[in-house]
Amino acid sequence: TVKAVHAAFMSKRIAREALEQATGIEHSLFWNCSQSSEHCKGRPDLYGDGWGADLKISRHAAERSVAFRAYVEGWMHQIAHYSNGAAHNGLHWKHHRLIVIGPAPPQEFRVFCVEIKEAAIEMLCLENERTLADLRRCRMSGEWPGTPDDWRTIEPPQSAMFVTASMTGAIEIGEAE
């Protein structure tokens, strides 16, 4: 529930202090990419003097997987994008943070506050610039490669499947019908 997420956020001292110290909350930033000239927009959840932060709610909020999830879900790229926008608007961030909240029995929620290394932000910004350049080429040419014009049937990958239990015991993946 929203109230429980709010309570979890406020119970984490450093998250609460970030909110209290923020000079921008849900503030849109607009700029043109210096490499591609594409118009860009970002909306970081929080930012202050020298830092920006984004809040994520995820069932994958676990200490062992938060770095992996932050990368594959695009959260790191997103905060790098926001950082680029902040720089174009005269705000220079040295700290790029994610506040990740997720359900974690037996407690209701866990809160992980993580900071992305500056060298990683630089690499992510370069990846974002490449993506924007590709976007511009596609937009200008009207050609969008890699997007088939038919419906593709997909399912979760085998690595995402869990062994399930039944009344008679464990069922291996693929045995249940």
PDB file of C-alpha atoms in Angstrom:
ATOM      1  CA  THR A   1       0.000   0.000   0.000  1.00  0.00           C
ATOM      2  CA  VAL A   2       1.062   3.602  -0.489  1.00  0.00           C
ATOM      3  CA  LYS A   3       0.922   4.309   3.242  1.00  0.00           C
ATOM      4  CA  ALA A   4       3.218   1.367   3.992  1.00  0.00           C
ATOM      5  CA  VAL A   5       5.721   2.479   1.309  1.00  0.00           C
ATOM      6  CA  HIS A   6       5.670   5.992   2.766  1.00  0.00           C
ATOM      7  CA  ALA A   7       6.215   4.635   6.275  1.00  0.00           C
ATOM      8  CA  ALA A   8       9.133   2.493   5.061  1.00  0.00           C
ATOM      9  CA  PHE A   9      10.711   5.479   3.279  1.00  0.00           C
ATOM     10  CA  MET A  10      10.359   7.726   6.321  1.00  0.00           C
ATOM     11  CA  SER A  11      11.748   5.039   8.635  1.00  0.00           C
ATOM     12  CA  LYS A  12      15.069   5.026   6.735  1.00  0.00           C
ATOM     13  CA  ARG A  13      17.060   7.932   8.205  1.00  0.00           C
ATOM     14  CA  ILE A  14      19.147   8.731   5.104  1.00  0.00           C
ATOM     15  CA  ALA A  15      16.115   8.604   2.794  1.00  0.00           C
ATOM     16  CA  ARG A  16      14.155  10.892   5.126  1.00  0.00           C
ATOM     17  CA  GLU A  17      17.108  13.314   5.361  1.00  0.00           C
ATOM     18  CA  ALA A  18      17.394  13.377   1.551  1.00  0.00           C
ATOM     19  CA  LEU A  19      13.733  14.372   1.334  1.00  0.00           C
ATOM     20  CA  GLU A  20      14.206  17.064   3.988  1.00  0.00           C
ATOM     21  CA  GLN A  21      17.314  18.460   2.229  1.00  0.00           C
ATOM     22  CA  ALA A  22      15.928  18.298  -1.308  1.00  0.00           C
ATOM     23  CA  THR A  23      15.775  21.560  -3.251  1.00  0.00           C
ATOM     24  CA  GLY A  24      13.885  19.883  -6.080  1.00  0.00           C
ATOM     25  CA  ILE A  25      11.123  17.288  -5.763  1.00  0.00           C
ATOM     26  CA  GLU A  26       9.500  15.824  -8.882  1.00  0.00           C
ATOM     27  CA  HIS A  27      10.908  18.743 -10.880  1.00  0.00           C
ATOM     28  CA  SER A  28      11.076  18.386 -14.678  1.00  0.00           C
ATOM     29  CA  LEU A  29      14.360  19.208 -16.424  1.00  0.00           C
ATOM     30  CA  PHE A  30      14.518  20.014 -20.151  1.00  0.00           C
ATOM     31  CA  TRP A  31      17.595  20.196 -22.401  1.00  0.00           C
ATOM     32  CA  ASN A  32      19.007  19.319 -25.796  1.00  0.00           C
ATOM     33  CA  CYS A  33      21.497  16.459 -26.040  1.00  0.00           C
ATOM     34  CA  SER A  34      24.888  17.977 -26.875  1.00  0.00           C
ATOM     35  CA  GLN A  35      25.752  15.045 -29.186  1.00  0.00           C
ATOM     36  CA  SER A  36      22.490  14.382 -31.062  1.00  0.00           C
ATOM     37  CA  SER A  37      20.562  17.643 -30.513  1.00  0.00           C
ATOM     38  CA  GLU A  38      17.558  15.555 -29.469  1.00  0.00           C
ATOM     39  CA  HIS A  39      15.164  17.263 -27.081  1.00  0.00           C
ATOM     40  CA  CYS A  40      15.348  15.594 -23.669  1.00  0.00           C
ATOM     41  CA  LYS A  41      13.300  15.613 -20.498  1.00  0.00           C
ATOM     42  CA  GLY A  42      13.946  14.108 -17.096  1.00  0.00           C
ATOM     43  CA  ARG A  43      12.062  14.176 -13.830  1.00  0.00           C
ATOM     44  CA  PRO A  44      14.195  13.088 -10.877  1.00  0.00           C
ATOM     45  CA  ASP A  45      12.268  12.323  -7.730  1.00  0.00           C
ATOM     46  CA  LEU A  46      14.640  14.326  -5.516  1.00  0.00           C
ATOM     47  CA  TYR A  47      17.724  16.457  -5.910  1.00  0.00           C
ATOM     48  CA  GLY A  48      19.739  18.786  -3.768  1.00  0.00           C
ATOM     49  CA  ASP A  49      23.113  20.475  -3.566  1.00  0.00           C
ATOM     50  CA  GLY A  50      25.410  18.132  -5.518  1.00  0.00           C
ATOM     51  CA  TRP A  51      23.141  15.065  -5.612  1.00  0.00           C
ATOM     52  CA  GLY A  52      20.161  13.531  -7.346  1.00  0.00           C
ATOM     53  CA  ALA A  53      18.014  10.572  -6.333  1.00  0.00           C
ATOM     54  CA  ASP A  54      15.287   8.444  -7.818  1.00  0.00           C
ATOM     55  CA  LEU A  55      12.800   6.307  -5.908  1.00  0.00           C
ATOM     56  CA  LYS A  56      12.032   2.797  -7.158  1.00  0.00           C
ATOM     57  CA  ILE A  57       9.426   0.371  -5.891  1.00  0.00           C
ATOM     58  CA  SER A  58      10.398  -3.172  -6.834  1.00  0.00           C
ATOM     59  CA  ARG A  59       9.777  -6.722  -5.743  1.00  0.00           C
ATOM     60  CA  HIS A  60      13.496  -7.175  -6.509  1.00  0.00           C
ATOM     61  CA  ALA A  61      14.648  -4.959  -3.635  1.00  0.00           C
ATOM     62  CA  ALA A  62      17.154  -7.341  -2.102  1.00  0.00           C
ATOM     63  CA  GLU A  63      20.720  -6.609  -1.099  1.00  0.00           C
ATOM     64  CA  ARG A  64      22.152  -9.392  -3.262  1.00  0.00           C
ATOM     65  CA  SER A  65      20.360  -8.249  -6.420  1.00  0.00           C
ATOM     66  CA  VAL A  66      19.827  -4.491  -6.188  1.00  0.00           C
ATOM     67  CA  ALA A  67      22.935  -3.597  -8.261  1.00  0.00           C
ATOM     68  CA  PHE A  68      22.011  -6.099 -10.985  1.00  0.00           C
ATOM     69  CA  ARG A  69      18.384  -4.941 -11.051  1.00  0.00           C
ATOM     70  CA  ALA A  70      19.406  -1.279 -11.080  1.00  0.00           C
ATOM     71  CA  TYR A  71      21.375  -1.968 -14.254  1.00  0.00           C
ATOM     72  CA  VAL A  72      19.062  -4.339 -16.161  1.00  0.00           C
ATOM     73  CA  GLU A  73      15.896  -2.412 -15.282  1.00  0.00           C
ATOM     74  CA  GLY A  74      17.485   0.800 -16.567  1.00  0.00           C
ATOM     75  CA  TRP A  75      17.473   2.626 -13.238  1.00  0.00           C
ATOM     76  CA  MET A  76      21.195   3.419 -13.505  1.00  0.00           C
ATOM     77  CA  HIS A  77      20.742   4.735 -17.052  1.00  0.00           C
ATOM     78  CA  GLN A  78      17.796   6.792 -15.881  1.00  0.00           C
ATOM     79  CA  ILE A  79      19.693   8.516 -13.052  1.00  0.00           C
ATOM     80  CA  ALA A  80      22.584   9.136 -15.487  1.00  0.00           C
ATOM     81  CA  HIS A  81      20.082  10.720 -17.899  1.00  0.00           C
ATOM     82  CA  TYR A  82      18.765  12.911 -15.090  1.00  0.00           C
ATOM     83  CA  SER A  83      22.331  13.842 -14.144  1.00  0.00           C
ATOM     84  CA  ASN A  84      23.013  14.938 -17.715  1.00  0.00           C
ATOM     85  CA  GLY A  85      19.867  17.056 -17.662  1.00  0.00           C
ATOM     86  CA  ALA A  86      20.835  18.539 -14.316  1.00  0.00           C
ATOM     87  CA  ALA A  87      24.267  19.512 -15.707  1.00  0.00           C
ATOM     88  CA  HIS A  88      22.635  21.192 -18.718  1.00  0.00           C
ATOM     89  CA  ASN A  89      20.489  23.157 -16.257  1.00  0.00           C
ATOM     90  CA  GLY A  90      23.441  24.325 -14.139  1.00  0.00           C
ATOM     91  CA  LEU A  91      23.084  21.647 -11.439  1.00  0.00           C
ATOM     92  CA  HIS A  92      26.170  19.494 -11.002  1.00  0.00           C
ATOM     93  CA  TRP A  93      25.705  16.239  -9.136  1.00  0.00           C
ATOM     94  CA  LYS A  94      28.589  14.340  -7.558  1.00  0.00           C
ATOM     95  CA  HIS A  95      26.264  11.788  -5.986  1.00  0.00           C
ATOM     96  CA  HIS A  96      23.759   9.705  -7.985  1.00  0.00           C
ATOM     97  CA  ARG A  97      21.428   7.793  -5.712  1.00  0.00           C
ATOM     98  CA  LEU A  98      18.625   5.261  -5.864  1.00  0.00           C
ATOM     99  CA  ILE A  99      16.185   4.573  -3.055  1.00  0.00           C
ATOM    100  CA  VAL A 100      14.744   1.117  -3.694  1.00  0.00           C
ATOM    101  CA  ILE A 101      11.783  -0.109  -1.650  1.00  0.00           C
ATOM    102  CA  GLY A 102      10.319  -3.575  -1.878  1.00  0.00           C
ATOM    103  CA  PRO A 103       8.298  -6.147   0.003  1.00  0.00           C
ATOM    104  CA  ALA A 104      10.411  -8.395   2.178  1.00  0.00           C
ATOM    105  CA  PRO A 105       8.646 -10.772   4.545  1.00  0.00           C
ATOM    106  CA  PRO A 106       8.603 -10.968   7.510  1.00  0.00           C
ATOM    107  CA  GLN A 107       8.839  -7.181   7.607  1.00  0.00           C
ATOM    108  CA  GLU A 108       6.479  -5.294   5.349  1.00  0.00           C
ATOM    109  CA  PHE A 109       9.115  -3.475   3.263  1.00  0.00           C
ATOM    110  CA  ARG A 110      12.873  -3.121   2.980  1.00  0.00           C
ATOM    111  CA  VAL A 111      14.584   0.073   1.893  1.00  0.00           C
ATOM    112  CA  PHE A 112      17.956   0.080   0.144  1.00  0.00           C
ATOM    113  CA  CYS A 113      19.771   3.362  -0.402  1.00  0.00           C
ATOM    114  CA  VAL A 114      22.507   2.991  -3.011  1.00  0.00           C
ATOM    115  CA  GLU A 115      24.853   5.370  -4.785  1.00  0.00           C
ATOM    116  CA  ILE A 116      26.161   4.786  -8.308  1.00  0.00           C
ATOM    117  CA  LYS A 117      29.916   5.304  -8.745  1.00  0.00           C
ATOM    118  CA  GLU A 118      30.899   8.418 -10.714  1.00  0.00           C
ATOM    119  CA  ALA A 119      32.897   6.356 -13.264  1.00  0.00           C
ATOM    120  CA  ALA A 120      29.806   4.237 -13.881  1.00  0.00           C
ATOM    121  CA  ILE A 121      27.682   7.369 -14.396  1.00  0.00           C
ATOM    122  CA  GLU A 122      30.147   8.577 -17.034  1.00  0.00           C
ATOM    123  CA  MET A 123      29.907   5.228 -18.877  1.00  0.00           C
ATOM    124  CA  LEU A 124      26.098   5.219 -18.599  1.00  0.00           C
ATOM    125  CA  CYS A 125      25.941   8.779 -19.980  1.00  0.00           C
ATOM    126  CA  LEU A 126      27.986   7.642 -23.003  1.00  0.00           C
ATOM    127  CA  GLU A 127      25.574   4.737 -23.541  1.00  0.00           C
ATOM    128  CA  ASN A 128      22.640   7.137 -23.259  1.00  0.00           C
ATOM    129  CA  GLU A 129      24.233   9.497 -25.828  1.00  0.00           C
ATOM    130  CA  ARG A 130      24.674   6.566 -28.238  1.00  0.00           C
ATOM    131  CA  THR A 131      21.038   5.616 -27.746  1.00  0.00           C
ATOM    132  CA  LEU A 132      19.912   9.189 -28.429  1.00  0.00           C
ATOM    133  CA  ALA A 133      22.049   9.297 -31.597  1.00  0.00           C
ATOM    134  CA  ASP A 134      20.431   6.033 -32.759  1.00  0.00           C
ATOM    135  CA  LEU A 135      17.006   7.434 -31.920  1.00  0.00           C
ATOM    136  CA  ARG A 136      17.716  10.539 -33.990  1.00  0.00           C
ATOM    137  CA  ARG A 137      18.862   8.458 -36.989  1.00  0.00           C
ATOM    138  CA  CYS A 138      15.690   6.342 -36.811  1.00  0.00           C
ATOM    139  CA  ARG A 139      13.456   9.370 -36.353  1.00  0.00           C
ATOM    140  CA  MET A 140      15.054  11.217 -39.280  1.00  0.00           C
ATOM    141  CA  SER A 141      15.030   8.197 -41.629  1.00  0.00           C
ATOM    142  CA  GLY A 142      11.669   6.776 -40.573  1.00  0.00           C
ATOM    143  CA  GLU A 143      13.297   3.345 -40.328  1.00  0.00           C
ATOM    144  CA  TRP A 144      13.158   1.488 -37.029  1.00  0.00           C
ATOM    145  CA  PRO A 145      15.306  -1.654 -37.280  1.00  0.00           C
ATOM    146  CA  GLY A 146      14.756  -4.594 -35.002  1.00  0.00           C
ATOM    147  CA  THR A 147      11.029  -4.123 -34.648  1.00  0.00           C
ATOM    148  CA  PRO A 148       9.210  -6.972 -36.458  1.00  0.00           C
ATOM    149  CA  ASP A 149       5.690  -6.286 -37.650  1.00  0.00           C
ATOM    150  CA  ASP A 150       4.091  -9.336 -36.051  1.00  0.00           C
ATOM    151  CA  TRP A 151       3.138 -10.597 -32.603  1.00  0.00           C
ATOM    152  CA  ARG A 152       5.838 -12.678 -30.946  1.00  0.00           C
ATOM    153  CA  THR A 153       4.849 -15.196 -28.287  1.00  0.00           C
ATOM    154  CA  ILE A 154       7.115 -15.110 -25.250  1.00  0.00           C
ATOM    155  CA  GLU A 155       7.209 -16.593 -21.769  1.00  0.00           C
ATOM    156  CA  PRO A 156       9.399 -16.097 -18.720  1.00  0.00           C
ATOM    157  CA  PRO A 157      12.871 -17.562 -19.209  1.00  0.00           C
ATOM    158  CA  GLN A 158      13.660 -20.898 -17.577  1.00  0.00           C
ATOM    159  CA  SER A 159      16.002 -19.100 -15.170  1.00  0.00           C
ATOM    160  CA  ALA A 160      13.018 -17.162 -13.827  1.00  0.00           C
ATOM    161  CA  MET A 161      10.936 -20.238 -13.080  1.00  0.00           C
ATOM    162  CA  PHE A 162      10.751 -21.567  -9.553  1.00  0.00           C
ATOM    163  CA  VAL A 163      10.139 -25.082  -8.402  1.00  0.00           C
ATOM    164  CA  THR A 164       6.576 -25.209  -7.166  1.00  0.00           C
ATOM    165  CA  ALA A 165       5.040 -27.425  -4.550  1.00  0.00           C
ATOM    166  CA  SER A 166       1.846 -29.425  -4.728  1.00  0.00           C
ATOM    167  CA  MET A 167      -0.032 -31.641  -2.344  1.00  0.00           C
ATOM    168  CA  THR A 168       2.144 -34.580  -3.464  1.00  0.00           C
ATOM    169  CA  GLY A 169       5.447 -32.764  -3.158  1.00  0.00           C
ATOM    170  CA  ALA A 170       7.792 -30.775  -5.325  1.00  0.00           C
ATOM    171  CA  ILE A 171       7.081 -30.470  -9.031  1.00  0.00           C
ATOM    172  CA  GLU A 172      10.034 -29.929 -11.323  1.00  0.00           C
ATOM    173  CA  ILE A 173       9.844 -27.177 -13.924  1.00  0.00           C
ATOM    174  CA  GLY A 174       7.972 -28.419 -16.980  1.00  0.00           C
ATOM    175  CA  GLU A 175       6.132 -31.262 -15.183  1.00  0.00           C
ATOM    176  CA  ALA A 176       3.089 -29.230 -14.142  1.00  0.00           C
ATOM    177  CA  GLU A 177       0.255 -29.116 -16.629  1.00  0.00           C
TER     178      GLU A 177
END
